Amino acid sequence: MSSPKRRIETDVMKLMMSDYEVTLVNDNMQEFYVIFKGPGETPFADGRWKVHVELPDQYPYKSPSIGFVNRIFHPNIDEQSGSVCLDVINQTWSPMFDMINIFEVFLPQLLRYPNPTDPLNGEAAALLMREPRSYDARVKEYVKQYATNIHEQSDEEDKNEDSELSEVEDYHTDGEDEPAGAMDDV
């Protein structure tokens, strides 16, 4: 087994054995979801986000792709796509880092100390700089609306997807069985 594959398995297993809820996509250790809790003593404290992670074949030499699935109001996280602007993931990634670092250090630090001078969400950055209390209130509003009952939201989405599937109905003719292609007498 190659070193990157072994490292992927080691890092994902460490994450799975930690306090994080990890769900693999199609039993693939290179794509999974992690339930991430907002850091205490921040407006994000009561939130729980589903974070999508993709590990490239070159991991740990190449950084993972990280994105928030449910909405979050933060200057350095795109509200629509969930992509994260974080130097340590995007530019200064090192093989010394692992998945535990991302969820125990990097993301909590990002939520605690947003950088409004390098925003992905201009509205959040402007609000944080001009009216920090209003920013905190908006964050809490988003937490309540989008990051409180994520399992219930996922269950609802699954039900909606199931109900959107077309149903197969019995196809009956008027009671007569007809051959698929009758041959004329030759």
GROMACS .gro file of C-alpha atoms in nm:
model
  186
    1MET     CA    1   0.000   0.000   0.000
    2SER     CA    2   0.134   0.341  -0.091
    3SER     CA    3   0.220   0.596   0.175
    4PRO     CA    4  -0.055   0.850   0.082
    5LYS     CA    5  -0.323   0.577   0.096
    6ARG     CA    6  -0.199   0.461   0.436
    7ARG     CA    7  -0.193   0.821   0.560
    8ILE     CA    8  -0.549   0.879   0.438
    9GLU     CA    9  -0.668   0.569   0.625
   10THR     CA   10  -0.479   0.667   0.941
   11ASP     CA   11  -0.610   1.024   0.943
   12VAL     CA   12  -0.969   0.928   0.872
   13MET     CA   13  -0.964   0.652   1.134
   14LYS     CA   14  -0.824   0.896   1.394
   15LEU     CA   15  -1.107   1.134   1.308
   16MET     CA   16  -1.366   0.856   1.330
   17MET     CA   17  -1.235   0.743   1.670
   18SER     CA   18  -1.248   1.099   1.804
   19ASP     CA   19  -1.562   1.279   1.922
   20TYR     CA   20  -1.657   1.372   1.566
   21GLU     CA   21  -1.942   1.212   1.380
   22VAL     CA   22  -1.797   1.100   1.046
   23THR     CA   23  -1.999   0.962   0.754
   24LEU     CA   24  -1.813   0.814   0.460
   25VAL     CA   25  -1.954   0.864   0.110
   26ASN     CA   26  -1.987   0.522  -0.058
   27ASP     CA   27  -1.744   0.369   0.196
   28ASN     CA   28  -1.471   0.587   0.045
   29MET     CA   29  -1.217   0.726   0.291
   30GLN     CA   30  -1.134   1.007   0.050
   31GLU     CA   31  -1.481   1.163   0.068
   32PHE     CA   32  -1.682   1.205   0.383
   33TYR     CA   33  -1.887   1.438   0.602
   34VAL     CA   34  -1.799   1.551   0.953
   35ILE     CA   35  -2.037   1.707   1.205
   36PHE     CA   36  -1.854   2.012   1.338
   37LYS     CA   37  -1.967   2.198   1.650
   38GLY     CA   38  -1.916   2.574   1.683
   39PRO     CA   39  -1.654   2.677   1.938
   40GLY     CA   40  -1.775   2.781   2.282
   41GLU     CA   41  -1.790   3.145   2.385
   42THR     CA   42  -1.854   3.256   2.026
   43PRO     CA   43  -2.181   3.337   1.847
   44PHE     CA   44  -2.131   3.001   1.671
   45ALA     CA   45  -2.134   2.806   2.003
   46ASP     CA   46  -2.472   2.634   1.963
   47GLY     CA   47  -2.424   2.546   1.597
   48ARG     CA   48  -2.358   2.212   1.434
   49TRP     CA   49  -2.244   2.207   1.074
   50LYS     CA   50  -2.210   1.927   0.828
   51VAL     CA   51  -1.870   1.974   0.663
   52HIS     CA   52  -1.791   1.799   0.335
   53VAL     CA   53  -1.430   1.679   0.304
   54GLU     CA   54  -1.253   1.544  -0.003
   55LEU     CA   55  -0.898   1.417   0.021
   56PRO     CA   56  -0.697   1.424  -0.302
   57ASP     CA   57  -0.491   1.121  -0.405
   58GLN     CA   58  -0.178   1.321  -0.314
   59TYR     CA   59  -0.294   1.385   0.045
   60PRO     CA   60  -0.117   1.473   0.279
   61TYR     CA   61   0.114   1.647   0.031
   62LYS     CA   62  -0.185   1.825  -0.118
   63SER     CA   63  -0.448   1.990   0.103
   64PRO     CA   64  -0.801   1.859   0.148
   65SER     CA   65  -1.106   2.029   0.005
   66ILE     CA   66  -1.337   2.150   0.283
   67GLY     CA   67  -1.686   2.298   0.255
   68PHE     CA   68  -1.976   2.373   0.488
   69VAL     CA   69  -2.295   2.202   0.370
   70ASN     CA   70  -2.545   2.397   0.580
   71ARG     CA   71  -2.536   2.775   0.571
   72ILE     CA   72  -2.309   2.979   0.793
   73PHE     CA   73  -2.268   3.356   0.820
   74HIS     CA   74  -1.895   3.427   0.829
   75PRO     CA   75  -1.664   3.664   0.636
   76ASN     CA   76  -1.430   3.385   0.524
   77ILE     CA   77  -1.689   3.125   0.425
   78ASP     CA   78  -1.895   3.159   0.108
   79GLU     CA   79  -2.259   3.151   0.215
   80GLN     CA   80  -2.385   2.979  -0.100
   81SER     CA   81  -2.113   2.723  -0.177
   82GLY     CA   82  -1.977   2.674   0.175
   83SER     CA   83  -1.617   2.703   0.056
   84VAL     CA   84  -1.365   2.815   0.314
   85CYS     CA   85  -1.098   3.081   0.274
   86LEU     CA   86  -0.827   2.967   0.514
   87ASP     CA   87  -0.459   3.012   0.431
   88VAL     CA   88  -0.349   2.702   0.619
   89ILE     CA   89  -0.574   2.488   0.399
   90ASN     CA   90  -0.547   2.680   0.072
   91GLN     CA   91  -0.184   2.798   0.060
   92THR     CA   92   0.033   2.697   0.354
   93TRP     CA   93  -0.081   2.336   0.394
   94SER     CA   94   0.186   2.099   0.524
   95PRO     CA   95   0.195   1.717   0.548
   96MET     CA   96   0.253   1.773   0.922
   97PHE     CA   97  -0.116   1.866   0.952
   98ASP     CA   98  -0.390   1.606   0.968
   99MET     CA   99  -0.769   1.599   0.972
  100ILE     CA  100  -0.783   1.635   1.351
  101ASN     CA  101  -0.591   1.965   1.317
  102ILE     CA  102  -0.855   2.096   1.079
  103PHE     CA  103  -1.148   2.023   1.311
  104GLU     CA  104  -0.983   2.090   1.646
  105VAL     CA  105  -0.764   2.388   1.559
  106PHE     CA  106  -0.806   2.547   1.215
  107LEU     CA  107  -1.187   2.570   1.184
  108PRO     CA  108  -1.243   2.674   1.548
  109GLN     CA  109  -0.976   2.945   1.507
  110LEU     CA  110  -1.140   3.062   1.185
  111LEU     CA  111  -1.476   3.098   1.360
  112ARG     CA  112  -1.321   3.268   1.664
  113TYR     CA  113  -1.105   3.512   1.467
  114PRO     CA  114  -1.263   3.596   1.131
  115ASN     CA  115  -1.058   3.800   0.886
  116PRO     CA  116  -1.291   4.063   0.735
  117THR     CA  117  -1.009   4.209   0.521
  118ASP     CA  118  -1.000   3.896   0.300
  119PRO     CA  119  -1.369   3.804   0.265
  120LEU     CA  120  -1.560   3.545   0.070
  121ASN     CA  121  -1.880   3.691   0.216
  122GLY     CA  122  -1.861   4.070   0.175
  123GLU     CA  123  -2.185   4.131   0.363
  124ALA     CA  124  -2.059   3.944   0.670
  125ALA     CA  125  -1.721   4.123   0.653
  126ALA     CA  126  -1.880   4.469   0.626
  127LEU     CA  127  -2.121   4.398   0.911
  128LEU     CA  128  -1.841   4.266   1.134
  129MET     CA  129  -1.630   4.577   1.072
  130ARG     CA  130  -1.912   4.833   1.105
  131GLU     CA  131  -2.147   4.677   1.360
  132PRO     CA  132  -1.992   4.384   1.551
  133ARG     CA  133  -2.303   4.337   1.769
  134SER     CA  134  -2.526   4.314   1.463
  135TYR     CA  135  -2.281   4.066   1.312
  136ASP     CA  136  -2.302   3.849   1.627
  137ALA     CA  137  -2.683   3.867   1.615
  138ARG     CA  138  -2.688   3.763   1.247
  139VAL     CA  139  -2.451   3.473   1.318
  140LYS     CA  140  -2.680   3.354   1.599
  141GLU     CA  141  -2.982   3.389   1.370
  142TYR     CA  142  -2.810   3.166   1.110
  143VAL     CA  143  -2.708   2.916   1.378
  144LYS     CA  144  -3.069   2.892   1.494
  145GLN     CA  145  -3.207   2.865   1.141
  146TYR     CA  146  -2.947   2.647   0.967
  147ALA     CA  147  -2.718   2.481   1.223
  148THR     CA  148  -2.931   2.359   1.511
  149ASN     CA  149  -3.120   2.051   1.392
  150ILE     CA  150  -2.900   1.932   1.109
  151HIS     CA  151  -3.000   1.566   1.145
  152GLU     CA  152  -3.368   1.658   1.118
  153GLN     CA  153  -3.289   1.871   0.809
  154SER     CA  154  -3.100   1.580   0.651
  155ASP     CA  155  -3.389   1.343   0.725
  156GLU     CA  156  -3.633   1.588   0.565
  157GLU     CA  157  -3.409   1.624   0.257
  158ASP     CA  158  -3.390   1.245   0.227
  159LYS     CA  159  -3.771   1.218   0.248
  160ASN     CA  160  -3.813   1.491  -0.014
  161GLU     CA  161  -3.567   1.319  -0.247
  162ASP     CA  162  -3.751   0.988  -0.201
  163SER     CA  163  -4.087   1.146  -0.278
  164GLU     CA  164  -3.948   1.310  -0.593
  165LEU     CA  165  -3.858   0.973  -0.742
  166SER     CA  166  -4.104   0.869  -1.006
  167GLU     CA  167  -4.327   0.581  -0.918
  168VAL     CA  168  -4.349   0.281  -1.147
  169GLU     CA  169  -4.711   0.210  -1.230
  170ASP     CA  170  -4.852  -0.111  -1.365
  171TYR     CA  171  -4.894  -0.086  -1.737
  172HIS     CA  172  -5.204  -0.273  -1.841
  173THR     CA  173  -5.353  -0.308  -2.184
  174ASP     CA  174  -5.720  -0.366  -2.224
  175GLY     CA  175  -5.678  -0.722  -2.104
  176GLU     CA  176  -5.552  -0.871  -2.426
  177ASP     CA  177  -5.201  -1.005  -2.451
  178GLU     CA  178  -5.043  -0.898  -2.773
  179PRO     CA  179  -4.717  -1.033  -2.908
  180ALA     CA  180  -4.435  -0.784  -2.916
  181GLY     CA  181  -4.391  -0.815  -3.291
  182ALA     CA  182  -4.621  -1.040  -3.490
  183MET     CA  183  -4.478  -1.180  -3.811
  184ASP     CA  184  -4.700  -1.187  -4.110
  185ASP     CA  185  -4.735  -1.524  -4.280
  186VAL     CA  186  -4.482  -1.546  -4.557
   0.00000   0.00000   0.00000
